[in-house]
Structure formats: C-alpha cells, structure tokens
XYZ file of C-alpha atoms in Angstrom:
362
model
C -15.580 28.831 -45.401
C -16.213 31.111 -48.321
C -13.840 33.987 -48.648
C -16.130 37.019 -48.378
C -16.884 39.188 -51.370
C -17.670 42.875 -50.962
C -18.124 45.933 -53.124
C -17.471 48.430 -50.347
C -17.080 48.424 -46.577
C -20.437 47.414 -45.087
C -22.252 49.986 -42.989
C -22.959 48.010 -39.838
C -24.159 49.501 -36.580
C -22.516 47.804 -33.612
C -24.133 47.113 -30.243
C -23.689 50.224 -28.125
C -23.477 48.209 -24.921
C -22.204 44.665 -25.505
C -23.349 42.350 -22.696
C -19.758 41.781 -21.621
C -17.608 43.090 -18.810
C -15.147 46.003 -19.329
C -11.671 45.418 -20.741
C -9.080 43.943 -18.432
C -7.223 46.403 -16.194
C -3.743 45.925 -17.756
C -4.985 47.391 -21.065
C -6.319 50.475 -19.293
C -2.881 51.289 -17.866
C -1.622 52.474 -21.257
C -1.023 56.200 -21.585
C -2.818 57.396 -24.694
C -2.009 60.592 -26.546
C -5.006 62.095 -28.336
C -3.981 64.461 -31.093
C -7.053 66.699 -31.382
C -7.567 68.168 -34.858
C -6.095 65.727 -37.416
C -2.829 66.627 -39.080
C -2.107 64.792 -42.298
C 1.312 63.498 -43.276
C 2.442 61.868 -46.540
C 3.083 58.135 -46.383
C 5.959 56.759 -48.420
C 3.668 54.840 -50.769
C 2.364 56.128 -54.098
C -1.091 55.229 -55.400
C 0.487 52.563 -57.625
C 1.834 50.906 -54.477
C -1.321 51.379 -52.382
C -4.883 51.985 -53.532
C -7.124 52.070 -50.484
C -10.407 50.805 -52.056
C -8.520 47.842 -53.541
C -6.949 46.920 -50.204
C -9.348 47.443 -47.293
C -12.881 46.443 -48.376
C -11.714 43.218 -50.047
C -12.056 40.591 -47.305
C -8.588 40.803 -45.742
C -9.714 42.669 -42.635
C -13.079 43.604 -41.153
C -11.827 46.165 -38.624
C -11.240 49.142 -40.922
C -14.117 51.493 -41.772
C -14.666 53.895 -44.628
C -14.696 57.343 -43.022
C -14.456 59.573 -46.105
C -14.728 59.492 -49.924
C -11.380 57.658 -50.210
C -10.508 57.418 -46.538
C -10.291 54.408 -44.238
C -9.736 54.380 -40.488
C -8.648 51.642 -38.130
C -6.393 50.654 -35.284
C -2.940 49.143 -35.479
C -2.088 48.018 -31.986
C -2.600 51.095 -29.745
C -2.637 53.504 -32.705
C -5.886 54.880 -34.178
C -5.154 56.210 -37.662
C -6.820 57.253 -40.893
C -5.492 56.815 -44.424
C -6.740 58.842 -47.387
C -6.145 59.449 -51.072
C -7.153 62.582 -52.950
C -7.673 63.103 -56.659
C -4.534 64.469 -58.249
C -2.359 63.507 -55.288
C 0.022 60.664 -56.077
C 0.670 59.782 -52.439
C -1.349 58.317 -49.604
C -1.606 60.475 -46.476
C -2.220 59.465 -42.875
C -3.246 61.117 -39.650
C -3.012 59.927 -36.048
C -6.085 60.294 -33.845
C -4.738 58.483 -30.814
C -1.561 56.599 -29.900
C 0.667 55.513 -27.044
C 3.658 56.652 -29.103
C 2.821 58.958 -32.048
C 6.412 58.892 -33.299
C 6.188 55.147 -33.953
C 2.949 55.259 -35.949
C 4.497 55.575 -39.410
C 6.723 52.535 -38.874
C 3.745 50.553 -37.586
C 1.713 51.599 -40.623
C 4.417 50.659 -43.115
C 4.828 47.268 -41.448
C 1.052 46.694 -41.476
C 0.980 47.593 -45.187
C 3.857 45.246 -46.120
C 5.630 48.314 -47.499
C 8.939 46.516 -48.012
C 7.381 44.571 -50.873
C 7.298 46.458 -54.194
C 4.033 46.012 -56.069
C 5.596 47.473 -59.195
C 8.187 44.696 -59.267
C 5.635 41.982 -58.488
C 3.135 43.204 -61.083
C 5.882 43.385 -63.717
C 6.928 39.812 -62.975
C 3.347 38.487 -62.949
C 2.493 40.316 -66.173
C 5.365 38.622 -67.992
C 4.025 35.255 -66.860
C 0.375 36.023 -67.545
C -0.915 38.487 -70.195
C -4.369 38.537 -68.591
C -2.867 39.601 -65.281
C -1.015 42.376 -67.084
C -4.251 43.760 -68.528
C -6.045 43.654 -65.168
C -3.100 45.181 -63.326
C -3.193 48.249 -65.582
C -6.571 49.165 -64.109
C -6.281 47.689 -60.616
C -2.960 49.000 -59.390
C -2.208 49.294 -55.707
C -3.996 46.194 -54.367
C -1.807 45.199 -51.431
C -1.743 42.200 -49.110
C -1.774 43.345 -45.486
C 0.512 42.146 -42.688
C -1.870 42.033 -39.760
C -1.328 41.058 -36.159
C -1.697 37.240 -36.177
C -4.116 37.045 -33.208
C -6.318 39.742 -34.674
C -6.317 38.050 -38.074
C -7.010 34.628 -36.587
C -10.039 35.836 -34.606
C -11.487 37.622 -37.631
C -11.316 34.545 -39.827
C -12.805 32.335 -37.142
C -15.810 34.660 -37.426
C -15.805 34.381 -41.230
C -16.485 30.644 -41.445
C -19.614 30.068 -43.625
C -20.674 33.650 -43.043
C -21.534 36.858 -44.879
C -19.878 40.275 -44.791
C -22.523 41.999 -42.652
C -22.563 39.290 -39.986
C -18.791 38.883 -39.939
C -18.395 42.618 -39.412
C -20.889 42.626 -36.518
C -19.032 39.756 -34.847
C -15.615 41.328 -35.347
C -16.910 44.670 -34.038
C -18.250 42.872 -30.976
C -14.919 41.187 -30.247
C -13.057 44.438 -30.885
C -15.291 46.296 -28.430
C -13.691 44.273 -25.626
C -10.457 46.190 -26.110
C -9.521 49.682 -25.013
C -11.607 52.393 -26.674
C -9.256 54.560 -28.723
C -11.708 57.084 -30.135
C -14.406 57.797 -32.695
C -14.037 58.758 -36.356
C -17.020 59.745 -38.494
C -19.424 58.115 -36.051
C -17.533 54.798 -35.831
C -16.047 53.593 -32.551
C -12.538 52.144 -32.648
C -10.810 49.905 -30.117
C -7.433 48.338 -29.637
C -7.829 44.649 -30.335
C -8.296 42.795 -27.019
C -5.477 40.735 -25.553
C -5.582 36.961 -25.185
C -6.045 37.433 -21.446
C -9.072 39.651 -22.060
C -10.547 37.199 -24.569
C -10.120 34.345 -22.089
C -12.624 36.065 -19.776
C -15.417 35.753 -22.349
C -17.548 32.625 -22.085
C -18.999 30.590 -24.922
C -22.471 31.390 -23.581
C -21.831 35.148 -23.780
C -20.683 34.826 -27.382
C -23.703 32.719 -28.302
C -26.006 35.345 -26.815
C -24.211 37.900 -28.983
C -25.107 35.893 -32.103
C -21.902 33.942 -32.790
C -23.674 30.577 -32.992
C -21.399 27.542 -33.292
C -18.426 29.842 -33.865
C -18.527 30.731 -30.176
C -16.975 27.386 -29.236
C -14.247 27.860 -31.843
C -13.262 31.227 -30.395
C -13.201 30.116 -26.766
C -11.522 26.828 -27.715
C -8.837 28.588 -29.754
C -8.191 31.133 -26.996
C -7.743 28.301 -24.490
C -5.448 26.424 -26.866
C -3.304 29.508 -27.421
C -3.015 30.207 -23.718
C -1.654 26.708 -23.169
C 1.207 27.232 -25.644
C 4.698 27.392 -24.093
C 5.772 31.021 -23.973
C 2.232 32.216 -24.699
C -0.125 32.234 -27.651
C 1.069 35.502 -29.171
C 4.673 34.305 -29.238
C 3.601 30.983 -30.726
C 1.662 32.703 -33.521
C 4.543 35.045 -34.331
C 6.935 32.088 -34.438
C 4.946 30.685 -37.375
C 6.347 33.462 -39.555
C 9.656 31.607 -39.536
C 8.257 28.266 -40.745
C 7.460 26.869 -44.190
C 3.897 27.189 -45.450
C 2.924 23.542 -44.981
C 4.171 23.677 -41.385
C 2.203 26.865 -40.744
C -1.027 25.422 -42.126
C -0.565 22.207 -40.145
C 0.065 24.162 -36.931
C -2.932 26.445 -37.405
C -5.191 23.493 -38.184
C -4.598 22.162 -34.665
C -6.701 25.095 -33.372
C -10.479 24.614 -33.007
C -12.416 25.836 -36.027
C -9.371 26.303 -38.261
C -9.319 24.294 -41.478
C -7.012 24.573 -44.497
C -8.917 27.509 -46.065
C -9.006 29.607 -42.899
C -5.378 28.674 -42.199
C -4.334 29.881 -45.669
C -6.068 33.245 -45.103
C -4.286 33.719 -41.767
C -0.976 32.603 -43.271
C -1.246 35.029 -46.202
C -2.630 38.048 -44.363
C -0.537 37.914 -41.186
C 2.249 35.307 -41.233
C 4.427 36.271 -44.230
C 3.371 33.187 -46.198
C 3.198 34.946 -49.571
C 2.512 31.784 -51.561
C -0.540 30.799 -49.500
C -3.714 30.392 -51.590
C -7.068 30.490 -49.750
C -9.087 28.144 -51.936
C -12.836 28.743 -51.975
C -15.502 28.591 -54.667
C -14.470 31.975 -56.105
C -10.793 31.041 -56.347
C -11.866 27.687 -57.779
C -13.725 29.495 -60.578
C -10.653 31.607 -61.338
C -8.427 28.522 -61.358
C -10.660 26.466 -63.650
C -11.172 29.400 -66.033
C -7.510 30.281 -66.483
C -5.154 27.759 -64.863
C -6.870 24.354 -64.840
C -9.336 24.368 -67.757
C -9.449 20.577 -67.768
C -11.379 20.785 -64.474
C -14.168 23.030 -65.822
C -17.528 21.607 -64.778
C -16.139 19.510 -61.932
C -16.865 20.104 -58.260
C -14.315 21.507 -55.828
C -13.265 18.862 -53.316
C -10.781 18.829 -50.468
C -8.420 16.742 -52.589
C -8.412 19.410 -55.301
C -7.452 22.252 -52.933
C -3.797 21.309 -53.151
C -3.906 21.115 -56.926
C -5.442 24.603 -57.168
C -2.850 26.110 -54.819
C -0.059 24.355 -56.722
C -1.354 25.730 -60.042
C -1.148 29.304 -58.728
C 2.375 28.768 -57.396
C 3.544 27.181 -60.652
C 2.128 30.123 -62.579
C 3.156 33.042 -60.344
C 5.927 31.791 -58.065
C 6.685 32.489 -54.413
C 4.333 35.500 -54.255
C 1.412 33.627 -55.786
C -0.837 34.708 -52.925
C -0.463 38.330 -54.018
C -1.347 37.471 -57.618
C -4.373 35.485 -56.496
C -5.483 38.429 -54.351
C -5.613 40.790 -57.338
C -7.414 38.198 -59.478
C -9.907 37.720 -56.630
C -10.444 41.490 -56.339
C -11.004 41.720 -60.097
C -14.000 39.417 -59.674
C -15.698 41.645 -57.070
C -18.849 43.316 -58.481
C -17.521 46.886 -58.099
C -14.291 46.061 -59.901
C -16.049 44.107 -62.635
C -18.160 47.183 -63.330
C -15.026 49.319 -63.477
C -13.408 46.895 -65.902
C -16.377 46.964 -68.298
C -14.970 50.024 -70.059
C -11.720 48.129 -70.611
C -13.451 44.841 -71.436
C -12.422 44.394 -75.075
C -8.765 43.415 -74.582
C -9.588 41.434 -71.447
C -12.448 39.574 -73.124
C -10.184 38.697 -76.019
C -7.728 37.174 -73.593
C -10.557 35.313 -71.822
C -11.785 33.805 -75.094
C -8.256 32.871 -76.046
C -7.852 31.088 -72.700
C -11.065 29.137 -73.200
C -9.939 27.998 -76.667
C -6.768 26.568 -75.142
C -8.504 24.144 -72.797
C -5.633 21.708 -72.885
C -3.042 24.372 -72.048
C -2.525 25.318 -68.379
C -0.783 28.599 -69.283
C -2.120 31.732 -70.918
C-alpha cells in the first residue's frame, strides 16, 4: 500500500444511484436538525494550530470535500459541518448544516481535530531536535493529525491498498453513500458513515460490481471479523486506543487486508498511537535522505520497515507520527512549489545532511 499523495482534494463525481439497497432502518430513526442558512462560529484553534489545506487533502481522510476557497466540509458522526479560514482572520470558523444535537458539534469537532494536542509545543520540540524540521515548520504551520472514528478510518484505508487518490475517493464515496444522507454542500452529497450492521448487508459481489476489485473481499471479510468480536466490532476497535502500538498493529493485522502499513495509518489517524509511522516508498525516501543515509540506494523491504519507524521515534520521540506527517506533507507537489521561494536555507540544510552520510542526526 502506498500512502496516497495529493495536491488538493480530488474532484470526483460519485454514482448518483449506487446499486445497493437503502440504509438500514435503525439509522433512519435519528432525528436530524437542519440549520438552514449557515451561521459561522469561531473554533478555538488558531491558524498556527490548524491549517485546513495542510490537514484535509493530505491522505488522512477521503471523506472531506473542498467546498470553498479555504473551506472543507464533511461529516463527524451525525453532524454535517464546514470549516473555513479567511485571509486576515487568525481563527478557523465552523458552521453546522445538519446534526442530531447541534450543541454537541463543537466538542465533536475538537475531538476529531485532536485539539488537546498543542502543535506549537510539538513543533518547538521537533525543531530543537531537527533544524530541517524547524525550517519547514515555519512555512507549513497547522498540519494536524486527525482523530477519526476507527471504523471509518479502517474502511477508508482498506480502499487505499495499492490505489490512487481518484479511485480511493470513488470507493470511499460509494461506501459512505450507504449511510444516512445528511445534506448537500456546494454540489457534494454527504452521509453519516454506515454502521457495521449496514455494511454487513453488502455482498462481495455488489462491491466488485461497484469497482472495488480484490478489495471487496477484504471489506466483507473485515466486517464479518469485526461482527464476531465479543462486545461488538466498534467496541473492540475503540479498545485498541488503550493498548501499546505493537499490540495495536498486531491486532489490526488479524483483519483481512490489513498489513503493517495500513495498520500504522489506522493507528495514527484514529487510535491515539502518536508514534505510529506508516512506512511506504515516500516515507522511505524521507528516511534515507535525512535519518538513515547509510541506506541510500537500497530497496525498501519488510525487514527495514521496523528500522525506519524506529529511526523516526529515536529522532522525534513519542509523537514521531506527527513529525513524519509534516515531513510527508512537505514532499507533496503543492507544498514543494510553495517552499521554492524559501528554498535557500532548506537546500543548505539538505546539502549538509547529504555530506554527513555517516551521521543519523541533522
């Protein structure tokens, strides 16, 4: 599985009538409150703590859509919300389009955005350990790691295996369309993510017809495996937040279609495993360029995954996954273009790193 790279949220048209039955009745029993004309409220996160283009179109989630110049919309549980940033405004604002409980939306948003974790403190700590990180962080502030619902995150990354952004988004939109329709924003349809019970009613054949290919068996197999867990699959997934990283990865790898790389993505983006490092070819290039120069020119193997992850943790500590996320984002084409105007000090650091091939620190 290659961790997807994107410059902006893909514009993908979803099937208007998926060849699947309507959502299960229990979902439809929810009482939704539609708010009419959007009213915007300030969120307690400044732009240095949350920059929307550095958080949403970066491969963490495929369910949020760009619905304005610097505006992204998506669902968090039964809440359909939009987030936006305006030039000259230091804060991020949000509006609620639809919800079962509008008063609880802000708390749900802050939880989803991992708001308890201070980026300013993390970036300061990482910058002391790594001068290159400090230079990048000056221009790429506000790149957060999300705290998604584990089932939602798991299903998205099952779709991502050996796939591209456009196709992943189509698949995720298809799965999402099985949930309760919450509303439309800027021409995009939004749904509450379907429950395990709803997903269990979808056959492998239906998913294959929808273009999922071999991933169809992973989704149906994982849904069946989760349903067999004592106490239920959702409870089992949430319980992983209390375990150590190696236990989480081992548990996730018992599910069909989940290998170490997919497990690390799920662990980092939904299970509070802040030191998880999803190792793919892009992260491998970052690691060999700046952390493991003695491995330049060698091929990434399964045996080397652990060494790469360990190198990030040694360098950045218990929140290494957050540091790796910013370094990954810095390699995206759009961000590389942005950094061109600041390239001199960064290039000097890059050349210095290459000269010190026998030194694993910068």
